[in-house]
Amino acid sequence: MKNKTFNFLLFFFLGFIIVFFLILIIELFGYLNFTTTKNLNFSRIFWSIRLTITTATISSLIATFFAIPIGYLLSRYSFPLKNFISSLLYLPIIISPIALGAMLLIFFNTPIGTFFEKYFFRVVFEVPAIVFAQFVIIIGMCINLTKSVFDYINPEYENISKTLGATSFQTFFYITLPMAKKGIISAFLLTWARAMGEFGATVTLAGATTFKTETLPVAIYLSFASAEISTGITFILITLFIGMTILIILHSLNNKLFYDKNT
Amino acid sequence: MRTPIKQILIFTFILPMILYGKPQKKELNFFCGSAVKVPMEEIIQKYQQKTGVKINVIYGGSGTLLSQIELSKKGDVYLAGSPDYIIIGENKKLLIKNTDKIVSYLVPAIIVPKNNPKNINSLQDLGKENVRIGIGNPETVCLGLYSAELLEYNNLLEKVMSNIVVFAKSCEDTAMLVVLNKVDAIIGWDVFETWNPNEVKWIKLTEPEIPRISYIPIAIPIFVKEKKLAQDFINYILSKEGQDVFKRWGYISKADEALKFAPKATIGGEYKLPKKFYDILKNK
Amino acid sequence: MIKIHNLNFDVGKFQLRNVSLEILDNEYFVLLGPSGSGKTTLLKCILGIHKIVSGKIFVNEQEVTNLHTENRNIGFLPQNFLLFPNMNVFNNIAYGLKIKNKSKEFIISEIKKIVNDLKISHLLNRQIFSLSGGETQKVALARAIITNPNLLLLDEPYSSIDENYKTDICFEIKDNLKKLNIPVIHITHNLDEAYALADRVGIIINGIINQVGFPKEVFNFPTNENVAKFLGIKNIFDGEIVEIFNNDIVLNFNNIKIVVNKNKDKNYIKNKKIKFCIKPESIKIIKPNEPVRDELKENIFDTKIVEINFYSDTCIMKIDLFNDKILTMKFPIYIFTRYNLSIGKKIKIGLWKTGIISF
């Protein structure tokens, strides 16, 4: 096969998917009805946007915080039953989000769950439920990503740090983490995007309560559930616009600021 | 080595077209509200056995089903959870006018966990202190809209809304709230008790409290392929055979039976959420 | 002073077997061996990065076998130097002291001393990716020695340095390291480097230390066939002992009789088969009508040239002994011109007796 043909094929595969996605977005405009969009409640939309961004950011920050030490452990250490245990991390990804939401609902009926809600704060059907559900859904994926980041960093640097007298903890803090900065931020961004779009587990654990737990995905669902297609599409376009803008800006910043001299 | 392009193309495109080509059997696309899923499964099975017509049933919330009909431009039969959606459907020009029939009647009820922990025995009790209430989302679930109407009619909207902790996103989800013991009471339909007799209890409302008896309507969408076939299926549901199934599952099939619960109530009609509903929500 | 007793280590199929070494303070020890022989693995065992199966390691009379790497205080210059990419030159060098919470003033003064000695003070603010190979090496060295280690390990320090620069600085660096008065272990597979720099040299092949001694001794008198092969001695043969004298033995080598110096440590039994090698540099061309030196007289043979290869200043020539054995010779290029050599030409050669070593 000629090189030109090979290059063409590569771009063809990419183009196929990109064009398909673009069609999906553009076709939405065909269903926008100006009269219905005029009647949209903008304070409600802003409320929803703020809730979605806040909860997604909090849950992905917490997830990344957990994923950094866990990803490092899985990358560097070996221990008995490692395969089995790391497969368990994929549990939330395998079962459907609604199933996971149901499992979480049941959890808060157990003694641990009820104890928590009694002595700390209520979770079920409240805003913390959104953060909680998102966290459970995204943590497996986040760990996978951070593990890859650490896999890519040469462990020899850590050995050298130890010969210079640094403990494992100091090495991780002063050598490994700084080298992993860029990759971890990328992992955070991808996790955040997933949290933004999370619906099934969130709506089961937090409910679809207007002005309380109505995130953007829930608002979209509720619009279609009341046969208000134009409103739903408006929400979709808003979500896409906000999400993509934030992602593109942060991604470019990440690339510029932490230009990797390793590569 | 020549890559077998021809063979790959045939395999990927032409073979599936041959295998999954035009079906020979008669079939109907039935968009069915999940409020009647339980009895409907039995009815569908009976009908298929009797006539050999395949029923592709899609369950969901009334509004979601209508959206699906609108976007896919498909649908032979549509069953909603309340008359409101037939009106919406006709206004959107998705349903053929005047094809709607009443399948079953629904009486509003307070549903509590079997042991009734907060001792709720009346509509007023929903406003008691320290009580957690759940209702369907009034914007999207027929049951939820109905709950709002019920509360407003009895001047309990503000009082009870301060106790509402969650809107469920569908009829069954609302019922589940009590089954899983997540709330102390919900406003639901009478049939919820037949669905889960061991987990929940039906607290009857008094006659003057009920403004409207709801019913489950069925209609034909404009995208129907064979109107006669659709009508035949609807007739079967309304026939004695079909109605017997409903009765067995605790659904009320006759208007006079339903009115026994509230003789002065109206049947059918529309209700729109009042502005103060949103105001109360915002200020919670 | 560092002592290693019977160190054993396994990883996968590779093993280090019964490695024992004693290296004195101020000694520049070169561990020499082919790629894959276990040199880097041994370094990592000494550093504590690999956990050894059995054996003991002592640094300055203190046993470090069970200490974590960070507590062993052993300096390490890794292959390809591996400066920390997230820090500049100054911070790389300062790392070992910063970790120990030394004061800023102390760090600055220590760094000043070291960079002056190594002549890299102009590099302190540079980013590490902007350094040349030689500069990187010096920075990595500074980083390793600033913590006053008890032992210094250098892992193939010149493998990525070009030849010219290497010959300029390798002695300068050795002198700097001698001032530290600690043992230095330098590992390499380069024979010239080892010969030039080592106080003593150790040959490691397949995870086993084969020979340790002064370079002259080891290079001229390899103890076995493996060492000889590694040192580039091509002419290794089997011979049968036919006569034993006070200082010499006579070997029958495919019907050719060779006189070989006796090895004081060995017992020789008549008719026993032993291996011996002939160093390529010890085969001399004898011009007809030229007087022959005594050391050559006992082993003179007629041969035919079968192959000639040229390198920048040496000539490697293969000659046929007519007993279906080929000998490899090595000599400076001017000899080639002087004797007017060509393939197929018949020449007389003599074997320098000290260049024939028996194992």
mmCIF file of N, CA, C and O in Angstrom, chain A residues 31 43-44 98 105-106 108-109 122 124-126 199 203 206-212 221-229, chain B residues 62-64 66-67 70-71 73 85 88 92 132 137 139-140 164-170 177 180-183 278 281-282:
data_model
loop_
_atom_site.group_PDB
_atom_site.id
_atom_site.type_symbol
_atom_site.label_atom_id
_atom_site.label_comp_id
_atom_site.label_asym_id
_atom_site.label_seq_id
_atom_site.Cartn_x
_atom_site.Cartn_y
_atom_site.Cartn_z
ATOM 1 N N TYR A 31 -34.534 21.317 14.983
ATOM 2 C CA TYR A 31 -35.697 21.114 15.842
ATOM 3 C C TYR A 31 -35.950 22.274 16.784
ATOM 4 O O TYR A 31 -36.867 22.242 17.584
ATOM 5 N N SER A 43 -33.254 32.133 34.625
ATOM 6 C CA SER A 43 -32.681 31.964 35.966
ATOM 7 C C SER A 43 -32.576 30.480 36.288
ATOM 8 O O SER A 43 -31.639 30.027 36.928
ATOM 9 N N ARG A 44 -33.550 29.725 35.791
ATOM 10 C CA ARG A 44 -33.511 28.290 36.039
ATOM 11 C C ARG A 44 -32.336 27.642 35.313
ATOM 12 O O ARG A 44 -31.665 26.771 35.834
ATOM 13 N N ILE A 98 -27.806 3.363 36.278
ATOM 14 C CA ILE A 98 -29.042 3.267 37.082
ATOM 15 C C ILE A 98 -28.893 2.154 38.122
ATOM 16 O O ILE A 98 -29.286 2.316 39.280
ATOM 17 N N LEU A 105 -28.526 3.841 46.683
ATOM 18 C CA LEU A 105 -29.736 4.088 47.477
ATOM 19 C C LEU A 105 -29.832 3.072 48.604
ATOM 20 O O LEU A 105 -30.105 3.413 49.752
ATOM 21 N N ILE A 106 -29.583 1.818 48.256
ATOM 22 C CA ILE A 106 -29.666 0.748 49.247
ATOM 23 C C ILE A 106 -28.579 0.939 50.301
ATOM 24 O O ILE A 106 -28.802 0.720 51.493
ATOM 25 N N PHE A 108 -27.485 3.606 51.573
ATOM 26 C CA PHE A 108 -27.862 4.556 52.611
ATOM 27 C C PHE A 108 -28.973 4.023 53.506
ATOM 28 O O PHE A 108 -29.407 4.699 54.435
ATOM 29 N N ASN A 109 -29.426 2.787 53.208
ATOM 30 C CA ASN A 109 -30.349 2.123 54.123
ATOM 31 C C ASN A 109 -29.613 1.229 55.101
ATOM 32 O O ASN A 109 -30.175 0.782 56.085
ATOM 33 N N ARG A 122 -27.282 14.850 55.414
ATOM 34 C CA ARG A 122 -28.153 14.049 54.557
ATOM 35 C C ARG A 122 -27.554 13.983 53.162
ATOM 36 O O ARG A 122 -27.041 14.966 52.649
ATOM 37 N N VAL A 124 -29.061 11.381 50.505
ATOM 38 C CA VAL A 124 -30.077 10.947 49.537
ATOM 39 C C VAL A 124 -31.051 12.079 49.223
ATOM 40 O O VAL A 124 -31.552 12.737 50.113
ATOM 41 N N PHE A 125 -31.230 12.308 47.934
ATOM 42 C CA PHE A 125 -32.132 13.331 47.388
ATOM 43 C C PHE A 125 -31.645 14.749 47.658
ATOM 44 O O PHE A 125 -32.374 15.711 47.424
ATOM 45 N N GLU A 126 -30.411 14.881 48.186
ATOM 46 C CA GLU A 126 -29.847 16.215 48.367
ATOM 47 C C GLU A 126 -28.668 16.402 47.416
ATOM 48 O O GLU A 126 -28.225 15.446 46.785
ATOM 49 N N PHE A 199 -25.674 10.959 34.403
ATOM 50 C CA PHE A 199 -27.123 11.075 34.601
ATOM 51 C C PHE A 199 -27.721 9.945 35.438
ATOM 52 O O PHE A 199 -28.335 10.184 36.464
ATOM 53 N N VAL A 203 -29.415 10.707 38.981
ATOM 54 C CA VAL A 203 -30.851 10.937 39.097
ATOM 55 C C VAL A 203 -31.497 9.913 40.032
ATOM 56 O O VAL A 203 -32.481 10.200 40.705
ATOM 57 N N ALA A 206 -30.098 11.165 43.663
ATOM 58 C CA ALA A 206 -30.403 12.543 44.040
ATOM 59 C C ALA A 206 -31.812 12.971 43.649
ATOM 60 O O ALA A 206 -32.290 14.016 44.071
ATOM 61 N N GLY A 207 -32.466 12.165 42.819
ATOM 62 C CA GLY A 207 -33.801 12.552 42.389
ATOM 63 C C GLY A 207 -33.756 13.592 41.283
ATOM 64 O O GLY A 207 -32.700 14.121 40.959
ATOM 65 N N ALA A 208 -34.916 13.878 40.707
ATOM 66 C CA ALA A 208 -34.997 14.863 39.630
ATOM 67 C C ALA A 208 -35.801 16.056 40.131
ATOM 68 O O ALA A 208 -36.821 16.424 39.556
ATOM 69 N N THR A 209 -35.324 16.653 41.219
ATOM 70 C CA THR A 209 -36.116 17.672 41.893
ATOM 71 C C THR A 209 -35.759 19.060 41.379
ATOM 72 O O THR A 209 -34.611 19.506 41.490
ATOM 73 N N THR A 210 -36.777 19.753 40.837
ATOM 74 C CA THR A 210 -36.566 21.083 40.282
ATOM 75 C C THR A 210 -36.002 22.031 41.334
ATOM 76 O O THR A 210 -36.422 22.008 42.477
ATOM 77 N N PHE A 211 -35.041 22.854 40.936
ATOM 78 C CA PHE A 211 -34.413 23.843 41.809
ATOM 79 C C PHE A 211 -33.744 23.214 43.029
ATOM 80 O O PHE A 211 -33.485 23.877 44.017
ATOM 81 N N LYS A 212 -33.499 21.921 42.949
ATOM 82 C CA LYS A 212 -32.767 21.300 44.056
ATOM 83 C C LYS A 212 -31.659 20.414 43.529
ATOM 84 O O LYS A 212 -30.496 20.600 43.858
ATOM 85 N N TYR A 221 -33.196 15.497 30.403
ATOM 86 C CA TYR A 221 -34.102 14.363 30.511
ATOM 87 C C TYR A 221 -35.531 14.821 30.781
ATOM 88 O O TYR A 221 -36.478 14.359 30.141
ATOM 89 N N LEU A 222 -35.683 15.741 31.744
ATOM 90 C CA LEU A 222 -37.030 16.181 32.113
ATOM 91 C C LEU A 222 -37.730 16.856 30.938
ATOM 92 O O LEU A 222 -38.931 16.709 30.756
ATOM 93 N N SER A 223 -36.965 17.573 30.121
ATOM 94 C CA SER A 223 -37.590 18.218 28.951
ATOM 95 C C SER A 223 -38.168 17.181 28.014
ATOM 96 O O SER A 223 -39.309 17.277 27.580
ATOM 97 N N PHE A 224 -37.372 16.182 27.685
ATOM 98 C CA PHE A 224 -37.890 15.157 26.788
ATOM 99 C C PHE A 224 -39.002 14.370 27.449
ATOM 100 O O PHE A 224 -39.928 13.902 26.786
ATOM 101 N N ALA A 225 -38.930 14.230 28.779
ATOM 102 C CA ALA A 225 -39.955 13.469 29.485
ATOM 103 C C ALA A 225 -41.280 14.219 29.507
ATOM 104 O O ALA A 225 -42.311 13.629 29.794
ATOM 105 N N SER A 226 -41.242 15.532 29.259
ATOM 106 C CA SER A 226 -42.517 16.243 29.158
ATOM 107 C C SER A 226 -42.782 16.653 27.726
ATOM 108 O O SER A 226 -43.522 17.588 27.454
ATOM 109 N N ALA A 227 -42.164 15.968 26.821
ATOM 110 C CA ALA A 227 -42.366 16.163 25.386
ATOM 111 C C ALA A 227 -42.049 17.584 24.942
ATOM 112 O O ALA A 227 -42.584 18.070 23.959
ATOM 113 N N GLU A 228 -41.140 18.263 25.680
ATOM 114 C CA GLU A 228 -40.737 19.600 25.252
ATOM 115 C C GLU A 228 -39.390 19.487 24.566
ATOM 116 O O GLU A 228 -38.343 19.720 25.173
ATOM 117 N N ILE A 229 -39.454 19.161 23.302
ATOM 118 C CA ILE A 229 -38.220 18.818 22.595
ATOM 119 C C ILE A 229 -37.332 20.035 22.390
ATOM 120 O O ILE A 229 -36.115 19.977 22.569
ATOM 121 N N SER B 62 -45.008 9.065 29.990
ATOM 122 C CA SER B 62 -45.884 9.536 28.916
ATOM 123 C C SER B 62 -45.209 10.570 28.038
ATOM 124 O O SER B 62 -45.311 10.528 26.815
ATOM 125 N N GLY B 63 -44.514 11.514 28.690
ATOM 126 C CA GLY B 63 -43.872 12.580 27.930
ATOM 127 C C GLY B 63 -42.715 12.061 27.088
ATOM 128 O O GLY B 63 -42.538 12.440 25.927
ATOM 129 N N THR B 64 -41.909 11.175 27.700
ATOM 130 C CA THR B 64 -40.775 10.616 26.971
ATOM 131 C C THR B 64 -41.243 9.869 25.745
ATOM 132 O O THR B 64 -40.686 10.007 24.650
ATOM 133 N N LEU B 66 -43.953 10.348 24.041
ATOM 134 C CA LEU B 66 -44.412 11.301 23.030
ATOM 135 C C LEU B 66 -43.217 11.892 22.283
ATOM 136 O O LEU B 66 -43.243 12.045 21.055
ATOM 137 N N SER B 67 -42.143 12.210 23.014
ATOM 138 C CA SER B 67 -40.928 12.724 22.370
ATOM 139 C C SER B 67 -40.368 11.714 21.397
ATOM 140 O O SER B 67 -39.973 12.047 20.287
ATOM 141 N N GLU B 70 -42.406 11.669 18.322
ATOM 142 C CA GLU B 70 -42.155 12.849 17.500
ATOM 143 C C GLU B 70 -40.839 12.741 16.753
ATOM 144 O O GLU B 70 -40.740 13.063 15.573
ATOM 145 N N LEU B 71 -39.785 12.293 17.453
ATOM 146 C CA LEU B 71 -38.457 12.270 16.828
ATOM 147 C C LEU B 71 -38.278 11.109 15.862
ATOM 148 O O LEU B 71 -37.570 11.214 14.885
ATOM 149 N N LYS B 73 -40.789 9.529 14.300
ATOM 150 C CA LYS B 73 -41.877 9.512 13.333
ATOM 151 C C LYS B 73 -42.409 8.104 13.137
ATOM 152 O O LYS B 73 -42.732 7.680 12.036
ATOM 153 N N TYR B 85 -51.795 14.256 28.587
ATOM 154 C CA TYR B 85 -50.846 14.007 27.502
ATOM 155 C C TYR B 85 -51.530 13.777 26.163
ATOM 156 O O TYR B 85 -50.917 13.991 25.110
ATOM 157 N N ILE B 88 -51.874 17.239 24.957
ATOM 158 C CA ILE B 88 -50.576 17.724 24.471
ATOM 159 C C ILE B 88 -50.264 17.105 23.112
ATOM 160 O O ILE B 88 -49.870 17.784 22.159
ATOM 161 N N LYS B 92 -49.808 18.968 19.506
ATOM 162 C CA LYS B 92 -48.574 18.891 18.736
ATOM 163 C C LYS B 92 -48.780 18.194 17.404
ATOM 164 O O LYS B 92 -47.821 17.960 16.660
ATOM 165 N N ARG B 132 -41.195 13.222 55.724
ATOM 166 C CA ARG B 132 -40.553 13.330 54.415
ATOM 167 C C ARG B 132 -41.486 12.786 53.340
ATOM 168 O O ARG B 132 -41.932 11.648 53.403
ATOM 169 N N ASN B 137 -42.187 14.200 39.590
ATOM 170 C CA ASN B 137 -41.897 15.553 39.150
ATOM 171 C C ASN B 137 -43.129 16.106 38.423
ATOM 172 O O ASN B 137 -43.528 15.579 37.379
ATOM 173 N N GLU B 139 -43.668 18.417 36.514
ATOM 174 C CA GLU B 139 -43.553 18.907 35.134
ATOM 175 C C GLU B 139 -43.569 17.759 34.144
ATOM 176 O O GLU B 139 -43.826 17.948 32.970
ATOM 177 N N THR B 140 -43.200 16.570 34.606
ATOM 178 C CA THR B 140 -43.019 15.526 33.618
ATOM 179 C C THR B 140 -43.771 14.235 33.918
ATOM 180 O O THR B 140 -43.913 13.407 33.037
ATOM 181 N N ILE B 164 -41.692 18.156 51.082
ATOM 182 C CA ILE B 164 -41.297 17.340 49.924
ATOM 183 C C ILE B 164 -39.780 17.391 49.772
ATOM 184 O O ILE B 164 -39.199 18.456 49.628
ATOM 185 N N VAL B 165 -39.161 16.233 49.829
ATOM 186 C CA VAL B 165 -37.705 16.183 49.719
ATOM 187 C C VAL B 165 -37.241 15.770 48.326
ATOM 188 O O VAL B 165 -36.092 15.975 47.962
ATOM 189 N N VAL B 166 -38.108 15.168 47.541
ATOM 190 C CA VAL B 166 -37.638 14.684 46.236
ATOM 191 C C VAL B 166 -38.757 14.607 45.223
ATOM 192 O O VAL B 166 -39.899 14.342 45.586
ATOM 193 N N PHE B 167 -38.416 14.886 43.962
ATOM 194 C CA PHE B 167 -39.314 14.599 42.848
ATOM 195 C C PHE B 167 -38.782 13.348 42.173
ATOM 196 O O PHE B 167 -37.621 13.307 41.772
ATOM 197 N N ALA B 168 -39.628 12.354 42.005
ATOM 198 C CA ALA B 168 -39.182 11.178 41.276
ATOM 199 C C ALA B 168 -39.376 11.420 39.788
ATOM 200 O O ALA B 168 -40.181 12.247 39.391
ATOM 201 N N LYS B 169 -38.624 10.695 38.941
ATOM 202 C CA LYS B 169 -38.691 11.013 37.519
ATOM 203 C C LYS B 169 -39.696 10.167 36.758
ATOM 204 O O LYS B 169 -39.872 10.337 35.561
ATOM 205 N N SER B 170 -40.364 9.242 37.424
ATOM 206 C CA SER B 170 -41.399 8.473 36.730
ATOM 207 C C SER B 170 -42.367 7.899 37.752
ATOM 208 O O SER B 170 -42.136 7.968 38.948
ATOM 209 N N LEU B 177 -40.013 4.838 45.872
ATOM 210 C CA LEU B 177 -39.589 5.636 47.016
ATOM 211 C C LEU B 177 -40.093 5.041 48.324
ATOM 212 O O LEU B 177 -39.398 5.029 49.329
ATOM 213 N N LEU B 180 -38.655 1.282 48.959
ATOM 214 C CA LEU B 180 -37.297 1.292 49.492
ATOM 215 C C LEU B 180 -37.206 2.084 50.783
ATOM 216 O O LEU B 180 -36.110 2.298 51.303
ATOM 217 N N ASN B 181 -38.350 2.529 51.285
ATOM 218 C CA ASN B 181 -38.346 3.236 52.565
ATOM 219 C C ASN B 181 -37.553 4.527 52.559
ATOM 220 O O ASN B 181 -36.893 4.860 53.542
ATOM 221 N N LYS B 182 -37.566 5.225 51.433
ATOM 222 C CA LYS B 182 -36.773 6.443 51.334
ATOM 223 C C LYS B 182 -37.541 7.663 51.824
ATOM 224 O O LYS B 182 -36.959 8.684 52.149
ATOM 225 N N VAL B 183 -38.872 7.557 51.804
ATOM 226 C CA VAL B 183 -39.696 8.669 52.296
ATOM 227 C C VAL B 183 -40.786 8.073 53.194
ATOM 228 O O VAL B 183 -40.987 6.861 53.202
ATOM 229 N N TYR B 278 -43.729 27.347 41.343
ATOM 230 C CA TYR B 278 -42.314 27.630 41.110
ATOM 231 C C TYR B 278 -41.758 28.551 42.177
ATOM 232 O O TYR B 278 -40.611 28.428 42.601
ATOM 233 N N LEU B 281 -40.971 26.599 45.215
ATOM 234 C CA LEU B 281 -39.757 25.811 44.986
ATOM 235 C C LEU B 281 -38.500 26.649 45.164
ATOM 236 O O LEU B 281 -37.554 26.270 45.833
ATOM 237 N N LYS B 282 -38.515 27.820 44.514
ATOM 238 C CA LYS B 282 -37.330 28.673 44.530
ATOM 239 C C LYS B 282 -36.968 29.092 45.931
ATOM 240 O O LYS B 282 -35.800 29.184 46.276
#
